[in-house]
PDB file of C-alpha atoms and ligand atoms in Angstrom:
ATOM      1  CA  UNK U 919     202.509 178.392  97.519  1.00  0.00           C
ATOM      2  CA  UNK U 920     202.934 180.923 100.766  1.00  0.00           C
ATOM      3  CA  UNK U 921     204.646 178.635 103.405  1.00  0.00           C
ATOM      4  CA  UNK U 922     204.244 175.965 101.547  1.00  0.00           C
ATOM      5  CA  UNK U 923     207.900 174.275 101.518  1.00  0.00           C
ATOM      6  CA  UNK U 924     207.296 170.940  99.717  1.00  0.00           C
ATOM      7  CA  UNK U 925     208.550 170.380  96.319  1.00  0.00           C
ATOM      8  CA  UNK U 926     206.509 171.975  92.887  1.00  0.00           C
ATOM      9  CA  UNK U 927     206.438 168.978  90.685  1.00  0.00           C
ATOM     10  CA  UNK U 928     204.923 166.935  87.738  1.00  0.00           C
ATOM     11  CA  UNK U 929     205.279 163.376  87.959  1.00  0.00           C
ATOM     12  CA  UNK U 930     206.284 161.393  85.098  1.00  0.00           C
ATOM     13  CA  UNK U 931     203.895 158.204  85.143  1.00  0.00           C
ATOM     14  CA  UNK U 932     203.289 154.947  83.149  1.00  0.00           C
ATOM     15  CA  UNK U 933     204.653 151.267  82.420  1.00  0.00           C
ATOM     16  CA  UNK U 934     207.649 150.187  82.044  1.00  0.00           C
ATOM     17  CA  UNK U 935     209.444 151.062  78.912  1.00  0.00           C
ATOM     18  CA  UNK U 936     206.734 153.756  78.293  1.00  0.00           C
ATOM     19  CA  UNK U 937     209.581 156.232  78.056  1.00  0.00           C
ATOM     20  CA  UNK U 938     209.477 157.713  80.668  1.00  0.00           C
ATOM     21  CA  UNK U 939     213.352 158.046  81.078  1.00  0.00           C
ATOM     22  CA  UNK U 940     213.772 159.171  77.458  1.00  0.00           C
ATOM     23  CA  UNK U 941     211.540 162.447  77.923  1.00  0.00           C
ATOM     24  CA  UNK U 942     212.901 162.686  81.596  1.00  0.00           C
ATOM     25  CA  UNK U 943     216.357 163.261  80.057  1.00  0.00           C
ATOM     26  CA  UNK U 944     215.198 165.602  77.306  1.00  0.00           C
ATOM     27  CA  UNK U 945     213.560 167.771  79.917  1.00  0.00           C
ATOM     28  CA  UNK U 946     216.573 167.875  82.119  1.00  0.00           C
ATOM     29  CA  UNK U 947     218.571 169.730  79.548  1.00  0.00           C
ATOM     30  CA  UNK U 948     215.815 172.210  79.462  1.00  0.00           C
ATOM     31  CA  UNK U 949     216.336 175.295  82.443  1.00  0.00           C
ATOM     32  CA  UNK U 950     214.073 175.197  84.738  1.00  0.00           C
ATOM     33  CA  UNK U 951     213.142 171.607  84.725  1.00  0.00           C
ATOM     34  CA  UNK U 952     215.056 169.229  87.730  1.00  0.00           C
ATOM     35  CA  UNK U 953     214.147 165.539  86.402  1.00  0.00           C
ATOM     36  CA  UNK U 954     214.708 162.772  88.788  1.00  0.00           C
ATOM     37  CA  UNK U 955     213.939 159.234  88.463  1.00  0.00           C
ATOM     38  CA  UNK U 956     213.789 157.027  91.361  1.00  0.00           C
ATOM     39  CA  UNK U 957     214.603 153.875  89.045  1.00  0.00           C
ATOM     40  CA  UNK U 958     218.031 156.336  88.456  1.00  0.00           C
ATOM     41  CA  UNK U 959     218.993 156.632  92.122  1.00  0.00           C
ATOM     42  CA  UNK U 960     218.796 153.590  92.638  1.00  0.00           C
ATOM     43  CA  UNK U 961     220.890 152.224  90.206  1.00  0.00           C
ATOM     44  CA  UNK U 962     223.926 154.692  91.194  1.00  0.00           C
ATOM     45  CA  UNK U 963     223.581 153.584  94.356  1.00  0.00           C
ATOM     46  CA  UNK U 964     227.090 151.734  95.149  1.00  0.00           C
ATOM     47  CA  UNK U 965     226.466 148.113  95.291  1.00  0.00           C
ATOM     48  CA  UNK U 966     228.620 146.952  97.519  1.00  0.00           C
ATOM     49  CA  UNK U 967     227.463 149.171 100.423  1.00  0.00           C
ATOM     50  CA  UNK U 968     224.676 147.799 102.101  1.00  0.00           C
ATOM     51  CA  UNK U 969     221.937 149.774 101.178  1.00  0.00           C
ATOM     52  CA  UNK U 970     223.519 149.448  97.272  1.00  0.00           C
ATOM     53  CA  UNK U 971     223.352 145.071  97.896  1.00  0.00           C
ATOM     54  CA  UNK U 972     219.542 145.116  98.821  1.00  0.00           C
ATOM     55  CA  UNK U 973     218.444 147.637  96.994  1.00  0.00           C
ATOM     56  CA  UNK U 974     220.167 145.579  93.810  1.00  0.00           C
ATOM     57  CA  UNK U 975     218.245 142.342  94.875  1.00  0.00           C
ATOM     58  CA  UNK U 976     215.023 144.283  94.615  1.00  0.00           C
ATOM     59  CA  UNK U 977     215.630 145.608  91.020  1.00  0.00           C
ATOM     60  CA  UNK U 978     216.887 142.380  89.783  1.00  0.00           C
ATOM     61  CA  UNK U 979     213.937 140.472  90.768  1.00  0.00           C
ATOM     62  CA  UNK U 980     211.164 143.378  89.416  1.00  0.00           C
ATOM     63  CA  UNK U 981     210.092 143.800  92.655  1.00  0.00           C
ATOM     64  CA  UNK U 982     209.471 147.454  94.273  1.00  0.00           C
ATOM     65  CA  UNK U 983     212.212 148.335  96.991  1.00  0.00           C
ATOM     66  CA  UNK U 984     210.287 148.924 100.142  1.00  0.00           C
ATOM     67  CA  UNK U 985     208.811 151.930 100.739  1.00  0.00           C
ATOM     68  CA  UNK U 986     210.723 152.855 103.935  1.00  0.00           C
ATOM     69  CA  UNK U 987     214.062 152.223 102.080  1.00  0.00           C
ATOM     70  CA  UNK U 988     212.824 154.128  99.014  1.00  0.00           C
ATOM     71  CA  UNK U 989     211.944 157.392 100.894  1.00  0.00           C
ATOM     72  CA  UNK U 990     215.179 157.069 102.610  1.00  0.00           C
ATOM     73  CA  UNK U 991     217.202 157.122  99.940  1.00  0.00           C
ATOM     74  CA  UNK U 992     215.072 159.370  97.930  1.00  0.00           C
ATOM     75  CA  UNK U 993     215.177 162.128 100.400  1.00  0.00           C
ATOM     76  CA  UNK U 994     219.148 162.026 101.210  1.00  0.00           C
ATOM     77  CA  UNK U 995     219.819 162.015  96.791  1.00  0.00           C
ATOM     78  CA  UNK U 996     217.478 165.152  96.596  1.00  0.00           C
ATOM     79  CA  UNK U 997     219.218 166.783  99.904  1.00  0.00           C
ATOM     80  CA  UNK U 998     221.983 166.130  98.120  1.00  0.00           C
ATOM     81  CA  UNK U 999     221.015 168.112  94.691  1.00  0.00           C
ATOM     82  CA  UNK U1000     219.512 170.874  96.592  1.00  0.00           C
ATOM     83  CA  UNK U1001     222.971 171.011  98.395  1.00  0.00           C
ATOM     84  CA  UNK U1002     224.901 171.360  95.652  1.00  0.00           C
ATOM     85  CA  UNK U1003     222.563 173.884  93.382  1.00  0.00           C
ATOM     86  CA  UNK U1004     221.991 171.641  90.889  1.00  0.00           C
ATOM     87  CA  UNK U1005     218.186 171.543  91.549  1.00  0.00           C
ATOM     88  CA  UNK U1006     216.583 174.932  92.976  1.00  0.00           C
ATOM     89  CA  UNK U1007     212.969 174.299  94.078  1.00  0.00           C
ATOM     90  CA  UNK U1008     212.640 177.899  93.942  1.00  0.00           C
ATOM     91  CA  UNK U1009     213.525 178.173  90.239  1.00  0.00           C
ATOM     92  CA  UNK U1010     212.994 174.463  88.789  1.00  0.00           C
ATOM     93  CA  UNK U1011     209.763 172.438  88.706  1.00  0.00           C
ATOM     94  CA  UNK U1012     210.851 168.776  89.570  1.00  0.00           C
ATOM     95  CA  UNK U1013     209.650 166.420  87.306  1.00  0.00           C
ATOM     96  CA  UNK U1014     209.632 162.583  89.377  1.00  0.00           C
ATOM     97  CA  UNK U1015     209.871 159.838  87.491  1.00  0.00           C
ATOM     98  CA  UNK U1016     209.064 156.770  89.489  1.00  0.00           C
ATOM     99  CA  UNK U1017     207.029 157.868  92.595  1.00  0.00           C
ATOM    100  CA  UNK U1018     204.631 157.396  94.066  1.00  0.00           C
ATOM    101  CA  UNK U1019     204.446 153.835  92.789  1.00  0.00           C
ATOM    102  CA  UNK U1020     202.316 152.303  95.256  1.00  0.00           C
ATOM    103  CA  UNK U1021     199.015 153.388  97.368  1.00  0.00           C
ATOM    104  CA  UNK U1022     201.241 153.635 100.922  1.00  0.00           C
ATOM    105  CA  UNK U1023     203.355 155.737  98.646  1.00  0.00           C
ATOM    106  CA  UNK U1024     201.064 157.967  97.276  1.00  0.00           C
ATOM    107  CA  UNK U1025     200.195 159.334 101.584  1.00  0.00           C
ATOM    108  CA  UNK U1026     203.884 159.237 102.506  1.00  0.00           C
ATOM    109  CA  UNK U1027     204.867 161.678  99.626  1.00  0.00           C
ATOM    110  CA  UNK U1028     202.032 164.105 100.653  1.00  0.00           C
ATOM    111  CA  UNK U1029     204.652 165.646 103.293  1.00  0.00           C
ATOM    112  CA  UNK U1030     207.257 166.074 100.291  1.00  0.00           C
ATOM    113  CA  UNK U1031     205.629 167.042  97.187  1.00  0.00           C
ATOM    114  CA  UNK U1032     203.057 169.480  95.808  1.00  0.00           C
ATOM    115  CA  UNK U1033     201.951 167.888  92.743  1.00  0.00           C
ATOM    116  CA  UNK U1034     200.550 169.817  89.718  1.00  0.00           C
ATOM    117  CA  UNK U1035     199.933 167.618  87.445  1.00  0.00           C
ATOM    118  CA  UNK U1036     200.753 163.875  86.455  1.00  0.00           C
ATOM    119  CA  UNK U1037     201.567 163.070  82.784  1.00  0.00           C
ATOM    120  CA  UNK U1038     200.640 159.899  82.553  1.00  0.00           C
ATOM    121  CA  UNK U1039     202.374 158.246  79.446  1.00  0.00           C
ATOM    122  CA  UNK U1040     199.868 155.415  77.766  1.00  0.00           C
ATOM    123  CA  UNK U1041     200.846 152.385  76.099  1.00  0.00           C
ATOM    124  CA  UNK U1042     198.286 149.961  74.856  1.00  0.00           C
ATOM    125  CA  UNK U1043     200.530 147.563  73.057  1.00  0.00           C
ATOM    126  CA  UNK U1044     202.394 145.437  75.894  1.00  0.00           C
ATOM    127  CA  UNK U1045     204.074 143.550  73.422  1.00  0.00           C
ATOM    128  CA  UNK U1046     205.904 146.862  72.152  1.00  0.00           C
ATOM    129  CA  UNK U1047     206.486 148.005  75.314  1.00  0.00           C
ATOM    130  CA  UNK U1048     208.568 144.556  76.291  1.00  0.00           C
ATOM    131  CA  UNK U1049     210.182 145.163  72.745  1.00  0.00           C
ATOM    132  CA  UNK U1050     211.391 148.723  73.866  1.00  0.00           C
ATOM    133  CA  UNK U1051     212.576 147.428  76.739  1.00  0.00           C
ATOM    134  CA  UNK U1052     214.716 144.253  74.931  1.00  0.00           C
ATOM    135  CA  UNK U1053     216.291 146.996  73.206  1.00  0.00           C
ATOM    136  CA  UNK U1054     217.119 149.040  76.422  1.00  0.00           C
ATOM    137  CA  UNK U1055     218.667 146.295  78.249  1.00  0.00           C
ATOM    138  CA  UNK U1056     220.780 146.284  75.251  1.00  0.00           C
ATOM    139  CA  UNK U1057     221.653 150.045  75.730  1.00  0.00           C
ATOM    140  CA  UNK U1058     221.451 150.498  79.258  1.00  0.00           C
ATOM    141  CA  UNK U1059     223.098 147.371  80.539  1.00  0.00           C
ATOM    142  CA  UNK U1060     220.222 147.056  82.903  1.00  0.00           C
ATOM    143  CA  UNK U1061     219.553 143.926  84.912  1.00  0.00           C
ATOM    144  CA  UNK U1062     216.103 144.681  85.476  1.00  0.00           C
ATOM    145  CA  UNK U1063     215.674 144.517  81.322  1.00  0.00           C
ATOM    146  CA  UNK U1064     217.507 141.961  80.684  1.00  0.00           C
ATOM    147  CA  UNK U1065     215.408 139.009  81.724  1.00  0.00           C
ATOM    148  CA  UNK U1066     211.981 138.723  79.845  1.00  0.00           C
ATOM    149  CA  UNK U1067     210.218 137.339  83.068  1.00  0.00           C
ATOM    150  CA  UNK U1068     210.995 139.966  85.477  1.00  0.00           C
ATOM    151  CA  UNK U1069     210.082 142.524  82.632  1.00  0.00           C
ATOM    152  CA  UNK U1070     206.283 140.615  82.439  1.00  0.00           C
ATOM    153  CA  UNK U1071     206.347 140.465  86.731  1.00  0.00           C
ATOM    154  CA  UNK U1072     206.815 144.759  86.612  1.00  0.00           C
ATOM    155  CA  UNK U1073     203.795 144.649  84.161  1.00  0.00           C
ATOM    156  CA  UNK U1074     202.256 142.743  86.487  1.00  0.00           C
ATOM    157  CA  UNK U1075     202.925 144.669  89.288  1.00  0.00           C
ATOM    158  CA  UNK U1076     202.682 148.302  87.398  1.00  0.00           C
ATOM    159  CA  UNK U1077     198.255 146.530  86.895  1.00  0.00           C
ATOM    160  CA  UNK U1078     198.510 145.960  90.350  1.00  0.00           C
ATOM    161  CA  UNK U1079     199.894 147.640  92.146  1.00  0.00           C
ATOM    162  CA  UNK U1080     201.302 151.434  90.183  1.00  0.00           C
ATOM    163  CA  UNK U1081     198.197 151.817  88.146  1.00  0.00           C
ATOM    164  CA  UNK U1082     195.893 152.271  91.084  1.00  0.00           C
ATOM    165  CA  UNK U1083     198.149 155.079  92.219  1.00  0.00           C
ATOM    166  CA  UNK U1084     196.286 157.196  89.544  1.00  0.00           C
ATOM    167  CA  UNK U1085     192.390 156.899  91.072  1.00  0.00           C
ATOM    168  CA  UNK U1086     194.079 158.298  94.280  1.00  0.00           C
ATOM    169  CA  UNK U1087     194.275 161.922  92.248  1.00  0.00           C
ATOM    170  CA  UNK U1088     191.691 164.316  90.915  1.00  0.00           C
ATOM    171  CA  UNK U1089     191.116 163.329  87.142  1.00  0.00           C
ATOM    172  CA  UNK U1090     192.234 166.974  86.284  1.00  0.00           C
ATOM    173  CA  UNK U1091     195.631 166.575  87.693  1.00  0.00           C
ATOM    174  CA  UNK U1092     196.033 163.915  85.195  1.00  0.00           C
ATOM    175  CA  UNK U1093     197.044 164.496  81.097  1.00  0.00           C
ATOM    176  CA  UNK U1094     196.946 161.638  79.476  1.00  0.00           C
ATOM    177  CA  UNK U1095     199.435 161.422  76.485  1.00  0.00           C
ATOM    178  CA  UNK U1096     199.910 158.620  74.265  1.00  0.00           C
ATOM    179  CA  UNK U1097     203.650 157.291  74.125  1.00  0.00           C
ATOM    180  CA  UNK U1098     203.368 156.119  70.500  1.00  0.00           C
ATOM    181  CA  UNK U1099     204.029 159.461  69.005  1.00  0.00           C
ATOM    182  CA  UNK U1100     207.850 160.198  67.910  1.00  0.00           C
ATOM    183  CA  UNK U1101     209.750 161.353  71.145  1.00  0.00           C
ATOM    184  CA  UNK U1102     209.577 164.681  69.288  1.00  0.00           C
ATOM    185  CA  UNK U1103     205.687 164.732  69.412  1.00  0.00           C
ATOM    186  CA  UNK U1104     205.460 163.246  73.558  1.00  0.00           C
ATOM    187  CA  UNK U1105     207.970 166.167  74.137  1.00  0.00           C
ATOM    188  CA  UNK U1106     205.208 168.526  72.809  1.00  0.00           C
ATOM    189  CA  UNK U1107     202.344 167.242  74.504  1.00  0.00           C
ATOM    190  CA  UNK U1108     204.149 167.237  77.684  1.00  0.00           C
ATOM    191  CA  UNK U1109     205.570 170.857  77.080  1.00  0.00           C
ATOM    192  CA  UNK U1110     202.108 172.086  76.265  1.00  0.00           C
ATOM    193  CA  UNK U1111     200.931 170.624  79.866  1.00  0.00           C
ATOM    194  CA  UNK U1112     204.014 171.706  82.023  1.00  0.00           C
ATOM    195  CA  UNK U1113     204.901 174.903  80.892  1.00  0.00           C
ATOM    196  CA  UNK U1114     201.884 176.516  82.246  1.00  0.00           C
ATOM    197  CA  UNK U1115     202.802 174.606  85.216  1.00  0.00           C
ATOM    198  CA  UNK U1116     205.883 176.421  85.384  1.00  0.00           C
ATOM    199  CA  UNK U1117     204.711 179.595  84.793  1.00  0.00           C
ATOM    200  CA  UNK U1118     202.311 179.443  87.568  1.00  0.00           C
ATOM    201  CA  UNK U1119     204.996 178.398  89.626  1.00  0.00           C
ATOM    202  CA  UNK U1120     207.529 180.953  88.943  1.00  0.00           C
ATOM    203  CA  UNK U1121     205.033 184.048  88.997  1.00  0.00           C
ATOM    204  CA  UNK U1122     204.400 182.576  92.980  1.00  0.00           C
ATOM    205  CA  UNK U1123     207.933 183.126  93.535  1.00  0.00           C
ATOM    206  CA  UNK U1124     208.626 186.268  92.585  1.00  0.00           C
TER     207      UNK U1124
HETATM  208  P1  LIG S2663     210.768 151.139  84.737  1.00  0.00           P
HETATM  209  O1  LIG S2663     211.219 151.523  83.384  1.00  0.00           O
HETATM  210  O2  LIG S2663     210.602 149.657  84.870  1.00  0.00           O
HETATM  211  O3  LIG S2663     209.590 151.922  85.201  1.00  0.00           O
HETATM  212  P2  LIG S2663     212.471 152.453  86.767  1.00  0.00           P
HETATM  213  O4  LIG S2663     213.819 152.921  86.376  1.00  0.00           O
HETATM  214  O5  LIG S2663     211.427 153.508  87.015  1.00  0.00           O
HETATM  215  O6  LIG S2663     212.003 151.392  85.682  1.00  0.00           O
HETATM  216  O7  LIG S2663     212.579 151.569  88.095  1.00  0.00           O
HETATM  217  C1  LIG S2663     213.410 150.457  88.146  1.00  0.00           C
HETATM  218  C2  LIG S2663     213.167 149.689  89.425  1.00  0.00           C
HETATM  219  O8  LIG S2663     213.450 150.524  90.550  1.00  0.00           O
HETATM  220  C3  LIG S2663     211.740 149.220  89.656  1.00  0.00           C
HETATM  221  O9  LIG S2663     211.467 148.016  88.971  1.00  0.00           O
HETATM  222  C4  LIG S2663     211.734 149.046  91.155  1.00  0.00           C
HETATM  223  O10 LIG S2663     212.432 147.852  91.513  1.00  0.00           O
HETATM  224  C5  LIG S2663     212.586 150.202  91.626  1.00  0.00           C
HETATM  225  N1  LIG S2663     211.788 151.396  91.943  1.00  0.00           N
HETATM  226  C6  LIG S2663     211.742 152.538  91.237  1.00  0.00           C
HETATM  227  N2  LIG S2663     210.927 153.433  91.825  1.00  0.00           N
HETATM  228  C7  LIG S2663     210.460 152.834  92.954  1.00  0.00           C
HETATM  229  C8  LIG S2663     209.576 153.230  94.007  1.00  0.00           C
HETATM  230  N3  LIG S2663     208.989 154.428  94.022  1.00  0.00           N
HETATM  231  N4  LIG S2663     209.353 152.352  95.006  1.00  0.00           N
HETATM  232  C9  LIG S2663     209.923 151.154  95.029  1.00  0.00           C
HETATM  233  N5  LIG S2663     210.750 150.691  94.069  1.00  0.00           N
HETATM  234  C10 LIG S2663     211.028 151.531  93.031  1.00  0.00           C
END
C-alpha cells in the first residue's frame, strides 16, 4: 500500500434484500473484518436532529440520500470508529455495505477507499427478494421495508441507477456469488474470496 492512506476494503454489493446485512453481521464478529453499512448509519442517525429528519425522508420514500449528505455523514461515523479503536485500518479489512451506490459515487469514494474486490451478491428471483424483505420489515421494524411500493421503486432504482456502478470496475475485482445458497454456504464463498484479501493486506503491513 506504501503511502497509500485510504481504506483496504471489499464492498458488499447487490439488491435489496440480497443479504447483504445478514453476511455483513456474520463477518463483523469475525477479527479482522470492520463491516459497515451505509443503510446502518443512517438509520442510527437521531431523527430529530436535522440531518436525522432529512435523511429519514429519503429512506422512507426509497430514494438515495444525496451524495453530498451521504459522504458527510459517512466520513464523520467512520472518524468516529477509527477514534474509538473499534475499526483499525491497519489490522481490519473494511467490508462497505452500501457504497458506492451511484456513478458520482463511485469517483467521490476514489479519495477514501482502496477497493480489492466487490462481492457482488446475485439474486435472480425479484419476487423472493421482495419476500425476504416482507419478512425483514417484520424483524427490523424498518420503514423502508415496510411499504411494498417503495421496496419495487429501490429495485427500480438498484437497475438504474446501483447496478451500473459495477461496469465502472475491472471484471476481476468482481466475484460473483449467488445469494440463494444457505447463509452458511454465501459465508463460504465470500470467505474463500476475502481471506486472501486479507492476507495480502496484512503481510503489507507488517
Ligand atoms: P437495502 O437493503 O435496500 O440495500 P440499505 O440498508 O443498504 O438497504 O439502505 C437503506 C437506504 O439507505 C437506501 O434505500 C437509501 O435510501 C439509503 N442509502 C444507503 N446507502 C446509500 C448511499 N450510498 N447513497 C445514498 N443513499 C444510501
Amino acid at each position: 500500500m506504501g503511502s497509500d492512506n485510504r481504506y483496504p476494503c471489499v464492498l458488499l454489493f447487490g439488491p435489496p434484500g440480497v443479504g447483504k446485512g445478514t453476511q455483513g453481521k456474520i463477518l463483523a464478529n469475525i477479527p479482522g473484518f470492520f463491516h459497515l453499512s451505509v443503510g446502518d448509519v443512517f438509520r442510527s442517525i437521531d431523527i430529530g436532529s436535522p440531518n436525522g429528519k432529512e435523511v429519514y425522508n429519503y429512506l422512507s420514500r426509497g430514494e438515495l440520500v444525496p451524495d453530498e449528505l451521504t459522504i458527510k455523514i459517512w466520513k464523520k461515523a467512520v472518524g468516529a470508529y477509527e477514534a474509538l479503536s473499534w475499526y483499525k485500518p491497519r489490522e481490519d479489512l473494511l467490508v462497505l455495505d452500501g457504497m458506492p451506490r451511484n456513478l458520482a459515487q463511485v469517483d467521490i469514494v476514489k479519495e477514501y477507499l482502496n477497493i480489492y474486490k466487490i462481492i457482488y451478491l446475485e439474486c435472480s428471483d425479484e419476487e423472493d427478494m421482495i419476500h425476504r424483505i416482507r419478512r425483514r420489515a417484520i424483524r427490523e421494524n424498518r420503514a423502508d421495508d415496510a411499504n411494498e411500493d417503495v421496496i419495487r421503486h429501490r429495485f427500480q432504482l438498484y437497475q438504474q441507477v446501483t447496478r451500473p456502478v459495477l461496469d465502472r470496475y475491472d471484471p476481476s475485482m468482481i466475484e460473483r456469488i449467488d445469494c440463494n445458497g444457505s447463509p452458511a454456504e454465501v459465508l463460504r464463498s465470500i470467505l474463500d474470496c476475502t481471506i486472501p484479501v486479507q492476507n495480502e493486506h496484512f503481510r503489507s503491513n507488517m
